[in-house]
């Protein structure tokens, strides 16, 4: 019975980890569009 409980806890943890969204939050200070290299500016 202990093995079944352990297996259930492991699989429920794996399933719970897959449901989390992938969110990246980047916070910068004093940055404008002309400072980014994606605008092809040095």
JSON list of C-alpha atoms in Angstrom, two decimals:
[
{"chain": "A", "resi": 1, "resn": "UNK", "atom": "CA", "xyz": [0.00, 0.00, 0.00]},
{"chain": "A", "resi": 2, "resn": "UNK", "atom": "CA", "xyz": [2.88, 2.36, 0.72]},
{"chain": "A", "resi": 3, "resn": "UNK", "atom": "CA", "xyz": [4.31, 1.77, -2.76]},
{"chain": "A", "resi": 4, "resn": "UNK", "atom": "CA", "xyz": [1.01, 2.63, -4.41]},
{"chain": "A", "resi": 5, "resn": "UNK", "atom": "CA", "xyz": [0.76, 5.84, -2.39]},
{"chain": "A", "resi": 6, "resn": "UNK", "atom": "CA", "xyz": [4.33, 6.79, -3.26]},
{"chain": "A", "resi": 7, "resn": "UNK", "atom": "CA", "xyz": [3.77, 6.15, -6.97]},
{"chain": "A", "resi": 8, "resn": "UNK", "atom": "CA", "xyz": [0.56, 8.19, -6.88]},
{"chain": "A", "resi": 9, "resn": "UNK", "atom": "CA", "xyz": [2.35, 11.12, -5.22]},
{"chain": "A", "resi": 10, "resn": "UNK", "atom": "CA", "xyz": [5.19, 11.03, -7.74]},
{"chain": "A", "resi": 11, "resn": "UNK", "atom": "CA", "xyz": [2.86, 10.99, -10.76]},
{"chain": "A", "resi": 12, "resn": "UNK", "atom": "CA", "xyz": [0.60, 13.68, -9.33]},
{"chain": "A", "resi": 13, "resn": "UNK", "atom": "CA", "xyz": [3.68, 15.89, -8.83]},
{"chain": "A", "resi": 14, "resn": "UNK", "atom": "CA", "xyz": [4.76, 15.32, -12.42]},
{"chain": "A", "resi": 15, "resn": "UNK", "atom": "CA", "xyz": [1.29, 16.13, -13.77]},
{"chain": "A", "resi": 16, "resn": "UNK", "atom": "CA", "xyz": [1.04, 19.22, -11.60]},
{"chain": "A", "resi": 17, "resn": "UNK", "atom": "CA", "xyz": [4.43, 20.46, -12.86]},
{"chain": "A", "resi": 18, "resn": "UNK", "atom": "CA", "xyz": [3.31, 20.17, -16.49]},
{"chain": "A", "resi": 19, "resn": "UNK", "atom": "CA", "xyz": [0.29, 22.40, -15.97]},
{"chain": "A", "resi": 20, "resn": "UNK", "atom": "CA", "xyz": [2.24, 25.49, -14.89]},
{"chain": "A", "resi": 21, "resn": "UNK", "atom": "CA", "xyz": [2.44, 28.22, -17.55]},
{"chain": "A", "resi": 22, "resn": "UNK", "atom": "CA", "xyz": [5.78, 29.41, -18.87]},
{"chain": "A", "resi": 23, "resn": "UNK", "atom": "CA", "xyz": [5.95, 33.10, -18.03]},
{"chain": "A", "resi": 24, "resn": "UNK", "atom": "CA", "xyz": [9.08, 35.26, -18.19]},
{"chain": "A", "resi": 25, "resn": "UNK", "atom": "CA", "xyz": [8.87, 38.68, -16.59]},
{"chain": "A", "resi": 26, "resn": "UNK", "atom": "CA", "xyz": [11.72, 41.05, -17.47]},
{"chain": "A", "resi": 27, "resn": "UNK", "atom": "CA", "xyz": [12.01, 44.33, -15.59]},
{"chain": "A", "resi": 28, "resn": "UNK", "atom": "CA", "xyz": [14.44, 46.99, -16.80]},
{"chain": "A", "resi": 29, "resn": "UNK", "atom": "CA", "xyz": [15.12, 50.58, -15.92]},
{"chain": "A", "resi": 30, "resn": "UNK", "atom": "CA", "xyz": [15.84, 53.46, -18.34]},
{"chain": "A", "resi": 31, "resn": "UNK", "atom": "CA", "xyz": [15.49, 51.37, -21.47]},
{"chain": "A", "resi": 32, "resn": "UNK", "atom": "CA", "xyz": [13.82, 52.59, -24.64]},
{"chain": "A", "resi": 33, "resn": "UNK", "atom": "CA", "xyz": [13.21, 51.14, -28.09]},
{"chain": "A", "resi": 34, "resn": "UNK", "atom": "CA", "xyz": [16.31, 52.79, -29.59]},
{"chain": "A", "resi": 35, "resn": "UNK", "atom": "CA", "xyz": [18.59, 50.96, -27.13]},
{"chain": "A", "resi": 36, "resn": "UNK", "atom": "CA", "xyz": [17.54, 47.53, -28.37]},
{"chain": "A", "resi": 37, "resn": "UNK", "atom": "CA", "xyz": [19.60, 45.74, -31.01]},
{"chain": "A", "resi": 38, "resn": "UNK", "atom": "CA", "xyz": [16.47, 44.40, -32.71]},
{"chain": "A", "resi": 39, "resn": "UNK", "atom": "CA", "xyz": [15.97, 47.85, -34.23]},
{"chain": "A", "resi": 40, "resn": "UNK", "atom": "CA", "xyz": [19.32, 47.48, -36.07]},
{"chain": "A", "resi": 41, "resn": "UNK", "atom": "CA", "xyz": [20.98, 50.27, -34.13]},
{"chain": "A", "resi": 42, "resn": "UNK", "atom": "CA", "xyz": [24.43, 49.89, -32.58]}
]
